[in-house]
């Protein structure tokens, strides 16, 4: 070993040498910390993915193919969230800080996609029930393509932004209709329809959170980049849709031949001629949509003109939104039980609770009553829609699922618009506003009860009978009344 020069030893032990040694130790520690962090992140992501897949495949969903549908739907909701974040500053944003006339215009715009959904999209999807995977994939691919086009249109302030966004919204509603029609074909033997719909809703919330967070981060570089993120996510979801199990498509057999239903709905396919149980569920869920829209707009304007003592508008609205969110999550969890609650009694119970909570808010305008009606509205909307979907999937023949779901989605949106319209025309007095909402809820509940017993007797003489299952098509209800 060569001897070390005393001068070099003193230089190494001097200030510069100690600084270099400290820098090396710090660099080594940072590298070790980065490796530990990366390993922990990878392990955490792996455990999260395993927990998600375990949840999606539970109760036979992995064997039936429902788990693959759940994974595709989660990716799709993430793309929807990215698109929503991108359009947050456009004409599709709720103009709560503007005059009521601007809010009225927004309500009309929300109805625009449904002008095509009920009379056109639903019947077209019924025609493609033997190729439902490709129909679902098409709704995703269309949104992906137009997101890419939107990214360029927004940068240049093109007048095509609104039409392009409108096409995306129409395709989104078409996907919702096709999804509802496909779920019964993937239902495991150990699961009922309420649980299956609830599981899809819960995983959708996960996708919404992830997609919205990623889009919010990417949008810092420009809205066009969050739209390109939505494009990439939609394309990935399209591939997953095409690779869904073959049982998503209705097979061509003697019992289910390749038929071409007319694009125009026949009298027995209209809402008034649906089974009483379906009509009863629609009316109650319409009440839920009405209540949520009314609360959303009425509270925003009311808390500005007639605020609660000691509470700002932001605090009250934030608390109400949080209460509604908790109600949404609770509604999904209640539907995801191994033995889900029977749909019709659940809807009746929810209708009564929703009506009572609205009456309470009319009599006692306080923070606790606002939170109560917001929480109940969240539960009623989420769990009610799960029950409605399961009833329709059971009571309506498969060959008519898409058009019936399209009409239902349009009807529910009309209820939402009606709730918002009433909220912006009423005087900003708590007793008057919540009193009118309570009266509408009571009237709707009474109509629902009468419909459950007697139906809606509006069809003229000679009208074809109500919807029944097609000959030779088996109907596995697995659903109590």
Short mmCIF file of C-alpha atoms in Angstrom, two decimals:
data_model
loop_
_atom_site.label_atom_id
_atom_site.label_comp_id
_atom_site.label_asym_id
_atom_site.label_seq_id
_atom_site.Cartn_x
_atom_site.Cartn_y
_atom_site.Cartn_z
CA UNK A 1 0.00 0.00 0.00
CA UNK A 2 1.42 3.36 -0.99
CA UNK A 3 1.97 5.81 1.85
CA UNK A 4 -0.44 8.76 2.00
CA UNK A 5 1.16 12.15 1.85
CA UNK A 6 0.50 14.06 5.11
CA UNK A 7 -0.37 17.15 3.08
CA UNK A 8 -3.08 15.22 1.11
CA UNK A 9 -4.40 13.73 4.37
CA UNK A 10 -4.72 17.21 5.89
CA UNK A 11 -6.44 18.44 2.71
CA UNK A 12 -8.92 15.55 2.82
CA UNK A 13 -9.69 16.26 6.45
CA UNK A 14 -10.11 19.95 5.79
CA UNK A 15 -13.40 21.78 5.13
CA UNK A 16 -13.54 20.94 1.42
CA UNK A 17 -12.92 17.25 2.09
CA UNK A 18 -15.58 17.10 4.78
CA UNK A 19 -18.03 18.84 2.42
CA UNK A 20 -17.32 16.32 -0.36
CA UNK A 21 -17.80 13.40 2.04
CA UNK A 22 -21.03 14.90 3.33
CA UNK A 23 -22.27 15.38 -0.21
CA UNK A 24 -21.53 11.73 -1.02
CA UNK A 25 -23.37 10.55 2.09
CA UNK A 26 -26.35 12.81 1.28
CA UNK A 27 -26.47 11.54 -2.31
CA UNK A 28 -26.31 7.94 -1.12
CA UNK A 29 -29.11 8.58 1.40
CA UNK A 30 -31.27 10.24 -1.29
CA UNK A 31 -30.75 7.30 -3.64
CA UNK A 32 -31.69 4.85 -0.87
CA UNK A 33 -34.75 6.91 0.02
CA UNK A 34 -35.82 7.08 -3.62
CA UNK A 35 -35.46 3.31 -3.97
CA UNK A 36 -37.45 2.73 -0.77
CA UNK A 37 -40.15 5.19 -1.88
CA UNK A 38 -40.38 3.64 -5.34
CA UNK A 39 -40.56 0.15 -3.85
CA UNK A 40 -43.25 1.21 -1.36
CA UNK A 41 -45.24 2.95 -4.11
CA UNK A 42 -44.99 -0.08 -6.36
CA UNK A 43 -46.02 -2.41 -3.54
CA UNK A 44 -48.90 -0.10 -2.58
CA UNK A 45 -50.09 0.12 -6.18
CA UNK A 46 -49.84 -3.65 -6.51
CA UNK A 47 -51.84 -4.22 -3.32
CA UNK A 48 -54.43 -1.67 -4.45
CA UNK A 49 -54.75 -3.35 -7.82
CA UNK A 50 -55.08 -6.76 -6.19
CA UNK A 51 -57.78 -5.43 -3.84
CA UNK A 52 -59.66 -3.92 -6.79
CA UNK A 53 -59.50 -7.12 -8.80
CA UNK A 54 -60.56 -9.16 -5.77
CA UNK A 55 -63.56 -6.87 -5.26
CA UNK A 56 -64.50 -7.00 -8.94
CA UNK A 57 -64.24 -10.83 -9.14
CA UNK A 58 -66.08 -11.60 -5.90
CA UNK A 59 -69.21 -13.82 -5.83
CA UNK A 60 -68.55 -15.46 -9.18
CA UNK A 61 -68.11 -12.22 -11.15
CA UNK A 62 -64.73 -13.39 -12.43
CA UNK A 63 -66.14 -16.59 -13.93
CA UNK A 64 -69.21 -14.94 -15.47
CA UNK A 65 -67.24 -12.14 -17.14
CA UNK A 66 -68.80 -9.36 -15.06
CA UNK A 67 -65.38 -8.51 -13.58
CA UNK A 68 -63.99 -7.68 -17.02
CA UNK A 69 -66.99 -5.46 -17.66
CA UNK A 70 -66.39 -3.72 -14.31
CA UNK A 71 -62.75 -3.07 -15.23
CA UNK A 72 -63.76 -1.63 -18.60
CA UNK A 73 -66.42 0.56 -16.98
CA UNK A 74 -63.93 1.90 -14.41
CA UNK A 75 -61.57 3.00 -17.19
CA UNK A 76 -64.51 4.55 -19.06
CA UNK A 77 -65.60 6.57 -16.03
CA UNK A 78 -62.03 7.80 -15.61
CA UNK A 79 -62.11 9.07 -19.19
CA UNK A 80 -65.48 10.72 -18.56
CA UNK A 81 -64.02 12.46 -15.51
CA UNK A 82 -61.10 13.76 -17.58
CA UNK A 83 -63.55 15.06 -20.20
CA UNK A 84 -65.68 16.72 -17.52
CA UNK A 85 -62.64 18.46 -16.02
CA UNK A 86 -61.69 19.68 -19.49
CA UNK A 87 -65.16 21.12 -20.17
CA UNK A 88 -65.43 22.73 -16.72
CA UNK A 89 -64.76 26.20 -18.11
CA UNK A 90 -66.99 25.93 -21.19
CA UNK A 91 -70.69 26.48 -21.79
CA UNK A 92 -71.41 23.11 -20.13
CA UNK A 93 -70.32 24.44 -16.72
CA UNK A 94 -73.13 25.28 -14.29
CA UNK A 95 -73.23 29.13 -14.20
CA UNK A 96 -74.14 29.48 -10.53
CA UNK A 97 -72.50 32.92 -10.30
CA UNK A 98 -74.62 34.38 -13.10
CA UNK A 99 -78.24 35.44 -13.53
CA UNK A 100 -81.08 32.96 -13.47
CA UNK A 101 -81.52 33.33 -17.23
CA UNK A 102 -78.05 31.86 -17.74
CA UNK A 103 -78.98 28.93 -15.49
CA UNK A 104 -82.15 28.40 -17.54
CA UNK A 105 -80.02 28.22 -20.71
CA UNK A 106 -77.79 25.67 -19.01
CA UNK A 107 -80.83 23.52 -18.16
CA UNK A 108 -81.93 23.57 -21.79
CA UNK A 109 -78.44 22.57 -22.91
CA UNK A 110 -78.48 19.55 -20.59
CA UNK A 111 -81.54 18.28 -22.45
CA UNK A 112 -79.89 18.52 -25.86
CA UNK A 113 -78.31 15.01 -25.90
CA UNK A 114 -81.61 13.42 -24.91
CA UNK A 115 -83.39 14.79 -27.97
CA UNK A 116 -81.54 12.09 -29.94
CA UNK A 117 -81.24 9.46 -27.22
CA UNK A 118 -84.84 8.31 -26.84
CA UNK A 119 -86.17 8.38 -30.44
CA UNK A 120 -83.00 7.30 -32.25
CA UNK A 121 -80.11 5.93 -30.17
CA UNK A 122 -82.13 3.42 -28.14
CA UNK A 123 -83.74 1.68 -31.15
CA UNK A 124 -80.39 1.59 -32.98
CA UNK A 125 -78.73 -0.14 -30.01
CA UNK A 126 -81.55 -2.69 -29.93
CA UNK A 127 -80.79 -3.52 -33.54
CA UNK A 128 -77.17 -4.23 -32.60
CA UNK A 129 -77.85 -6.40 -29.55
CA UNK A 130 -76.17 -9.36 -31.34
CA UNK A 131 -73.00 -7.24 -31.56
CA UNK A 132 -73.30 -5.37 -28.28
CA UNK A 133 -69.54 -5.42 -27.60
CA UNK A 134 -68.91 -3.49 -30.79
CA UNK A 135 -71.77 -1.11 -30.02
CA UNK A 136 -70.26 -0.35 -26.60
CA UNK A 137 -66.81 0.00 -28.15
CA UNK A 138 -68.20 2.40 -30.76
CA UNK A 139 -69.62 4.72 -28.09
CA UNK A 140 -66.16 4.80 -26.51
CA UNK A 141 -64.21 5.23 -29.74
CA UNK A 142 -66.47 8.08 -30.86
CA UNK A 143 -65.79 9.96 -27.63
CA UNK A 144 -62.07 9.30 -27.94
CA UNK A 145 -61.93 10.64 -31.49
CA UNK A 146 -63.89 13.78 -30.69
CA UNK A 147 -61.82 14.42 -27.55
CA UNK A 148 -58.76 14.56 -29.79
CA UNK A 149 -60.55 16.96 -32.15
CA UNK A 150 -61.77 19.02 -29.20
CA UNK A 151 -58.20 19.44 -27.97
CA UNK A 152 -57.37 21.39 -31.12
CA UNK A 153 -60.69 23.22 -31.26
CA UNK A 154 -60.40 24.61 -27.73
CA UNK A 155 -56.88 25.92 -28.36
CA UNK A 156 -58.07 27.87 -31.41
CA UNK A 157 -61.40 28.98 -29.81
CA UNK A 158 -63.24 27.25 -32.63
CA UNK A 159 -67.05 27.59 -32.84
CA UNK A 160 -67.15 23.78 -33.17
CA UNK A 161 -66.42 23.29 -29.46
CA UNK A 162 -70.09 23.09 -28.51
CA UNK A 163 -71.17 20.66 -31.30
CA UNK A 164 -68.17 18.42 -30.62
CA UNK A 165 -68.86 18.35 -26.89
CA UNK A 166 -72.52 17.65 -27.61
CA UNK A 167 -71.56 14.57 -29.66
CA UNK A 168 -69.48 13.34 -26.72
CA UNK A 169 -72.45 13.76 -24.38
CA UNK A 170 -74.77 11.87 -26.74
CA UNK A 171 -72.24 9.03 -26.99
CA UNK A 172 -71.93 9.01 -23.19
CA UNK A 173 -75.68 8.54 -22.75
CA UNK A 174 -75.68 5.87 -25.46
CA UNK A 175 -73.00 4.00 -23.50
CA UNK A 176 -75.13 4.17 -20.34
CA UNK A 177 -78.04 2.60 -22.21
CA UNK A 178 -75.88 -0.15 -23.76
CA UNK A 179 -74.24 -0.85 -20.38
CA UNK A 180 -77.60 -1.35 -18.66
CA UNK A 181 -78.64 -3.76 -21.41
CA UNK A 182 -75.44 -5.83 -21.13
CA UNK A 183 -75.28 -6.37 -17.35
CA UNK A 184 -78.00 -9.07 -17.13
CA UNK A 185 -76.09 -11.23 -19.60
CA UNK A 186 -73.05 -11.29 -17.29
CA UNK A 187 -74.90 -11.82 -14.02
CA UNK A 188 -73.30 -14.55 -11.84
CA UNK A 189 -75.52 -17.20 -10.28
CA UNK A 190 -74.63 -15.97 -6.77
CA UNK A 191 -75.50 -12.33 -7.42
CA UNK A 192 -78.69 -10.37 -8.05
CA UNK A 193 -79.07 -7.38 -10.34
CA UNK A 194 -79.09 -4.75 -7.60
CA UNK A 195 -75.72 -5.99 -6.30
CA UNK A 196 -74.23 -6.16 -9.81
CA UNK A 197 -75.37 -2.61 -10.63
CA UNK A 198 -74.09 -1.39 -7.27
CA UNK A 199 -70.66 -2.95 -7.76
CA UNK A 200 -70.35 -1.22 -11.10
CA UNK A 201 -71.34 2.09 -9.49
CA UNK A 202 -68.76 1.71 -6.68
CA UNK A 203 -65.88 0.96 -9.03
CA UNK A 204 -67.07 3.84 -11.18
CA UNK A 205 -66.52 6.16 -8.22
CA UNK A 206 -62.93 4.88 -8.04
CA UNK A 207 -62.42 5.58 -11.73
CA UNK A 208 -63.97 9.02 -11.37
CA UNK A 209 -61.60 9.96 -8.57
CA UNK A 210 -58.49 8.74 -10.38
CA UNK A 211 -59.45 10.19 -13.75
CA UNK A 212 -60.45 13.54 -12.29
CA UNK A 213 -57.26 13.85 -10.26
CA UNK A 214 -55.02 12.98 -13.21
CA UNK A 215 -56.91 15.34 -15.52
CA UNK A 216 -56.70 18.17 -12.98
CA UNK A 217 -52.93 17.73 -12.80
CA UNK A 218 -52.44 17.47 -16.55
CA UNK A 219 -54.73 20.45 -17.23
CA UNK A 220 -52.14 22.72 -15.58
CA UNK A 221 -50.24 22.44 -18.85
CA UNK A 222 -53.40 23.36 -20.79
CA UNK A 223 -56.93 22.05 -21.25
CA UNK A 224 -55.91 20.39 -24.49
CA UNK A 225 -53.65 17.99 -22.58
CA UNK A 226 -56.43 16.78 -20.28
CA UNK A 227 -58.52 16.17 -23.41
CA UNK A 228 -55.67 14.14 -24.90
CA UNK A 229 -55.53 12.18 -21.66
CA UNK A 230 -59.26 11.50 -22.08
CA UNK A 231 -58.58 10.40 -25.68
CA UNK A 232 -55.95 7.87 -24.61
CA UNK A 233 -58.18 6.54 -21.81
CA UNK A 234 -61.17 6.16 -24.12
CA UNK A 235 -59.08 4.23 -26.64
CA UNK A 236 -57.89 1.88 -23.90
CA UNK A 237 -61.49 1.40 -22.77
CA UNK A 238 -62.48 0.69 -26.39
CA UNK A 239 -59.99 -2.17 -26.56
CA UNK A 240 -61.31 -3.56 -23.26
CA UNK A 241 -64.89 -3.33 -24.57
CA UNK A 242 -64.14 -5.26 -27.74
CA UNK A 243 -62.35 -7.93 -25.67
CA UNK A 244 -65.36 -8.45 -23.37
CA UNK A 245 -66.73 -12.01 -23.10
CA UNK A 246 -68.84 -13.19 -26.01
CA UNK A 247 -71.92 -13.61 -23.82
CA UNK A 248 -72.32 -9.83 -23.79
CA UNK A 249 -73.75 -10.26 -27.28
CA UNK A 250 -77.17 -11.84 -27.60
CA UNK A 251 -76.61 -15.08 -29.57
CA UNK A 252 -78.48 -15.68 -32.79
CA UNK A 253 -80.70 -18.71 -32.11
CA UNK A 254 -84.21 -19.86 -32.90
CA UNK A 255 -85.34 -18.28 -29.63
CA UNK A 256 -83.48 -15.01 -30.28
CA UNK A 257 -83.35 -14.58 -34.08
CA UNK A 258 -81.59 -11.72 -35.78
CA UNK A 259 -84.49 -9.27 -35.93
CA UNK A 260 -84.51 -5.62 -36.93
CA UNK A 261 -86.85 -3.79 -34.56
CA UNK A 262 -88.40 -0.66 -36.09
CA UNK A 263 -86.58 2.56 -35.30
CA UNK A 264 -89.87 4.17 -34.33
CA UNK A 265 -91.23 3.00 -31.00
CA UNK A 266 -94.52 1.15 -31.10
CA UNK A 267 -97.33 2.11 -28.66
CA UNK A 268 -96.63 -0.77 -26.28
CA UNK A 269 -93.01 0.37 -25.96
CA UNK A 270 -93.83 3.81 -24.63
CA UNK A 271 -93.44 4.54 -20.95
CA UNK A 272 -97.14 4.63 -20.16
CA UNK A 273 -97.53 1.03 -21.35
CA UNK A 274 -94.66 -0.42 -19.33
CA UNK A 275 -95.43 -2.83 -16.48
CA UNK A 276 -96.86 -1.17 -13.37
CA UNK A 277 -93.81 -2.14 -11.34
CA UNK A 278 -91.49 -0.35 -13.78
CA UNK A 279 -93.67 2.77 -13.90
CA UNK A 280 -93.83 2.87 -10.11
CA UNK A 281 -90.01 2.76 -9.90
CA UNK A 282 -89.60 5.43 -12.60
CA UNK A 283 -91.88 7.89 -10.80
CA UNK A 284 -90.07 7.50 -7.47
CA UNK A 285 -86.63 7.90 -9.05
CA UNK A 286 -87.93 10.93 -10.98
CA UNK A 287 -88.79 12.39 -7.59
CA UNK A 288 -85.19 11.80 -6.49
CA UNK A 289 -83.80 13.52 -9.59
CA UNK A 290 -86.23 16.41 -9.09
CA UNK A 291 -85.16 16.80 -5.47
CA UNK A 292 -81.42 16.77 -6.23
CA UNK A 293 -81.72 19.36 -9.01
CA UNK A 294 -83.96 21.56 -6.86
CA UNK A 295 -81.54 21.42 -3.93
CA UNK A 296 -78.51 22.10 -6.13
CA UNK A 297 -79.85 25.37 -7.56
CA UNK A 298 -82.24 26.58 -4.87
CA UNK A 299 -79.66 26.33 -2.08
CA UNK A 300 -77.06 28.24 -4.11
CA UNK A 301 -79.38 31.21 -4.68
CA UNK A 302 -81.12 30.95 -1.30
CA UNK A 303 -77.93 31.09 0.77
CA UNK A 304 -76.92 34.29 -1.03
CA UNK A 305 -80.20 36.11 -0.41
CA UNK A 306 -81.23 34.45 2.86
CA UNK A 307 -78.09 33.00 4.47
CA UNK A 308 -78.08 30.95 7.62
CA UNK A 309 -76.90 32.94 10.66
CA UNK A 310 -73.13 32.86 10.99
CA UNK A 311 -72.58 30.66 7.93
CA UNK A 312 -71.36 31.71 4.51
CA UNK A 313 -72.73 30.41 1.23
CA UNK A 314 -69.56 28.42 0.57
CA UNK A 315 -69.77 26.65 3.95
CA UNK A 316 -73.44 25.70 3.56
CA UNK A 317 -73.06 24.51 -0.05
CA UNK A 318 -69.88 22.61 0.78
CA UNK A 319 -71.54 20.87 3.72
CA UNK A 320 -74.60 20.02 1.61
CA UNK A 321 -72.44 18.60 -1.18
CA UNK A 322 -70.49 16.53 1.34
CA UNK A 323 -73.72 15.19 2.86
CA UNK A 324 -75.03 14.27 -0.59
CA UNK A 325 -71.73 12.57 -1.40
CA UNK A 326 -71.89 10.50 1.78
CA UNK A 327 -75.46 9.56 0.84
CA UNK A 328 -74.32 8.47 -2.63
CA UNK A 329 -71.61 6.26 -1.19
CA UNK A 330 -73.98 4.78 1.38
CA UNK A 331 -76.55 4.05 -1.33
CA UNK A 332 -73.94 2.18 -3.35
CA UNK A 333 -72.76 0.21 -0.31
CA UNK A 334 -76.33 -0.75 0.66
CA UNK A 335 -76.88 -2.07 -2.86
CA UNK A 336 -73.63 -4.04 -2.78
CA UNK A 337 -74.70 -6.40 0.00
CA UNK A 338 -74.48 -10.11 -0.73
CA UNK A 339 -78.27 -10.22 -0.44
CA UNK A 340 -79.41 -6.86 -1.79
CA UNK A 341 -82.61 -5.27 -0.47
CA UNK A 342 -85.72 -6.05 -2.58
CA UNK A 343 -86.12 -3.22 -5.10
CA UNK A 344 -89.80 -2.30 -4.85
CA UNK A 345 -90.09 -2.14 -1.02
CA UNK A 346 -86.78 -0.28 -0.96
CA UNK A 347 -88.10 2.30 -3.40
CA UNK A 348 -91.26 2.78 -1.33
CA UNK A 349 -89.20 3.29 1.83
CA UNK A 350 -86.87 5.72 0.07
CA UNK A 351 -89.81 7.66 -1.35
CA UNK A 352 -91.34 8.07 2.11
CA UNK A 353 -88.03 9.15 3.68
CA UNK A 354 -87.35 11.62 0.86
CA UNK A 355 -90.80 13.19 1.20
CA UNK A 356 -90.53 13.48 4.99
CA UNK A 357 -87.06 15.04 4.81
CA UNK A 358 -88.28 17.66 2.32
CA UNK A 359 -91.23 18.53 4.57
CA UNK A 360 -88.82 18.83 7.50
CA UNK A 361 -86.64 21.28 5.56
CA UNK A 362 -89.75 23.34 4.74
CA UNK A 363 -90.76 23.54 8.41
CA UNK A 364 -87.29 24.01 9.92
CA UNK A 365 -84.79 25.95 7.80
CA UNK A 366 -81.49 25.26 9.52
CA UNK A 367 -78.15 23.69 8.71
CA UNK A 368 -79.16 20.30 10.12
CA UNK A 369 -82.32 20.14 7.99
CA UNK A 370 -80.37 21.15 4.86
CA UNK A 371 -77.81 18.42 5.55
CA UNK A 372 -80.58 15.91 6.24
CA UNK A 373 -82.41 16.49 2.97
CA UNK A 374 -79.09 16.54 1.06
CA UNK A 375 -78.02 13.24 2.59
CA UNK A 376 -81.40 11.61 1.92
CA UNK A 377 -81.35 12.94 -1.64
CA UNK A 378 -77.95 11.31 -2.21
CA UNK A 379 -79.12 7.93 -0.90
CA UNK A 380 -82.41 8.15 -2.79
CA UNK A 381 -80.74 9.01 -6.09
CA UNK A 382 -78.08 6.31 -5.94
CA UNK A 383 -79.94 3.38 -4.41
CA UNK A 384 -83.14 4.29 -6.23
CA UNK A 385 -81.41 4.19 -9.61
CA UNK A 386 -79.87 0.81 -8.78
CA UNK A 387 -83.31 -0.57 -7.93
CA UNK A 388 -84.86 0.96 -11.06
CA UNK A 389 -82.21 -0.55 -13.34
CA UNK A 390 -82.65 -3.99 -11.80
CA UNK A 391 -86.44 -3.83 -12.17
CA UNK A 392 -86.23 -2.81 -15.83
CA UNK A 393 -83.62 -5.48 -16.54
CA UNK A 394 -86.02 -8.04 -15.06
CA UNK A 395 -89.43 -6.89 -16.29
CA UNK A 396 -88.66 -5.73 -19.84
CA UNK A 397 -87.79 -8.15 -22.68
CA UNK A 398 -84.12 -8.08 -23.65
CA UNK A 399 -84.90 -7.15 -27.23
CA UNK A 400 -86.39 -3.86 -25.99
CA UNK A 401 -83.90 -3.04 -23.22
CA UNK A 402 -82.03 -0.29 -25.04
CA UNK A 403 -85.00 1.74 -26.21
CA UNK A 404 -86.75 1.45 -22.85
CA UNK A 405 -83.62 2.54 -21.00
CA UNK A 406 -83.25 5.42 -23.46
CA UNK A 407 -86.78 6.63 -22.75
CA UNK A 408 -86.18 6.25 -19.00
CA UNK A 409 -82.94 8.25 -19.13
CA UNK A 410 -84.76 11.00 -21.03
CA UNK A 411 -87.61 11.00 -18.51
CA UNK A 412 -85.22 11.21 -15.57
CA UNK A 413 -83.40 14.10 -17.20
CA UNK A 414 -86.73 15.89 -17.71
CA UNK A 415 -87.36 15.49 -13.98
CA UNK A 416 -83.93 16.97 -13.27
CA UNK A 417 -84.60 19.95 -15.53
CA UNK A 418 -88.03 20.43 -13.92
CA UNK A 419 -86.46 20.54 -10.47
CA UNK A 420 -83.90 23.09 -11.60
CA UNK A 421 -86.53 25.18 -13.39
CA UNK A 422 -88.75 25.37 -10.31
CA UNK A 423 -85.73 26.28 -8.19
CA UNK A 424 -84.91 29.36 -10.31
CA UNK A 425 -88.47 30.70 -10.61
CA UNK A 426 -89.57 30.45 -6.97
CA UNK A 427 -89.07 33.34 -4.54
CA UNK A 428 -86.03 32.88 -2.34
CA UNK A 429 -87.97 32.08 0.83
CA UNK A 430 -87.14 28.80 2.58
CA UNK A 431 -90.69 27.89 3.54
CA UNK A 432 -92.05 28.64 0.07
CA UNK A 433 -89.26 26.91 -1.82
CA UNK A 434 -89.00 23.77 0.29
CA UNK A 435 -92.79 23.76 0.68
CA UNK A 436 -93.30 23.60 -3.08
CA UNK A 437 -90.64 20.87 -3.35
CA UNK A 438 -92.35 18.92 -0.56
CA UNK A 439 -95.72 19.25 -2.33
CA UNK A 440 -94.20 17.90 -5.55
CA UNK A 441 -92.61 14.99 -3.66
CA UNK A 442 -95.91 14.13 -1.94
CA UNK A 443 -97.82 14.33 -5.22
CA UNK A 444 -95.24 12.16 -6.98
CA UNK A 445 -95.31 9.55 -4.23
CA UNK A 446 -99.11 9.34 -4.34
CA UNK A 447 -99.02 8.96 -8.13
CA UNK A 448 -96.41 6.22 -7.76
CA UNK A 449 -98.58 4.32 -5.27
CA UNK A 450 -101.62 4.60 -7.54
CA UNK A 451 -99.55 3.48 -10.53
CA UNK A 452 -98.27 0.43 -8.63
CA UNK A 453 -101.85 -0.63 -7.95
CA UNK A 454 -103.79 0.49 -11.03
CA UNK A 455 -101.22 1.51 -13.65
CA UNK A 456 -101.59 4.52 -15.93
CA UNK A 457 -104.78 4.09 -17.90
CA UNK A 458 -104.12 6.45 -20.76
CA UNK A 459 -104.02 4.11 -23.75
CA UNK A 460 -107.05 4.16 -26.04
CA UNK A 461 -109.12 1.13 -26.89
CA UNK A 462 -107.38 -1.33 -29.13
CA UNK A 463 -103.90 -0.48 -27.85
CA UNK A 464 -101.61 -3.53 -27.85
CA UNK A 465 -100.98 -5.14 -24.48
CA UNK A 466 -98.14 -4.24 -22.17
CA UNK A 467 -94.62 -5.46 -22.76
CA UNK A 468 -94.18 -9.17 -22.19
CA UNK A 469 -91.25 -11.50 -22.71
CA UNK A 470 -90.76 -12.71 -26.27
CA UNK A 471 -91.63 -16.35 -26.92
CA UNK A 472 -88.75 -18.64 -26.23
CA UNK A 473 -86.67 -16.05 -24.37
CA UNK A 474 -85.92 -17.16 -20.87
CA UNK A 475 -86.11 -14.62 -18.09
CA UNK A 476 -84.05 -15.35 -15.01
CA UNK A 477 -85.38 -12.80 -12.57
CA UNK A 478 -83.38 -13.64 -9.46
CA UNK A 479 -85.05 -10.61 -7.99
CA UNK A 480 -87.74 -10.36 -5.37
CA UNK A 481 -90.57 -7.88 -5.48
#
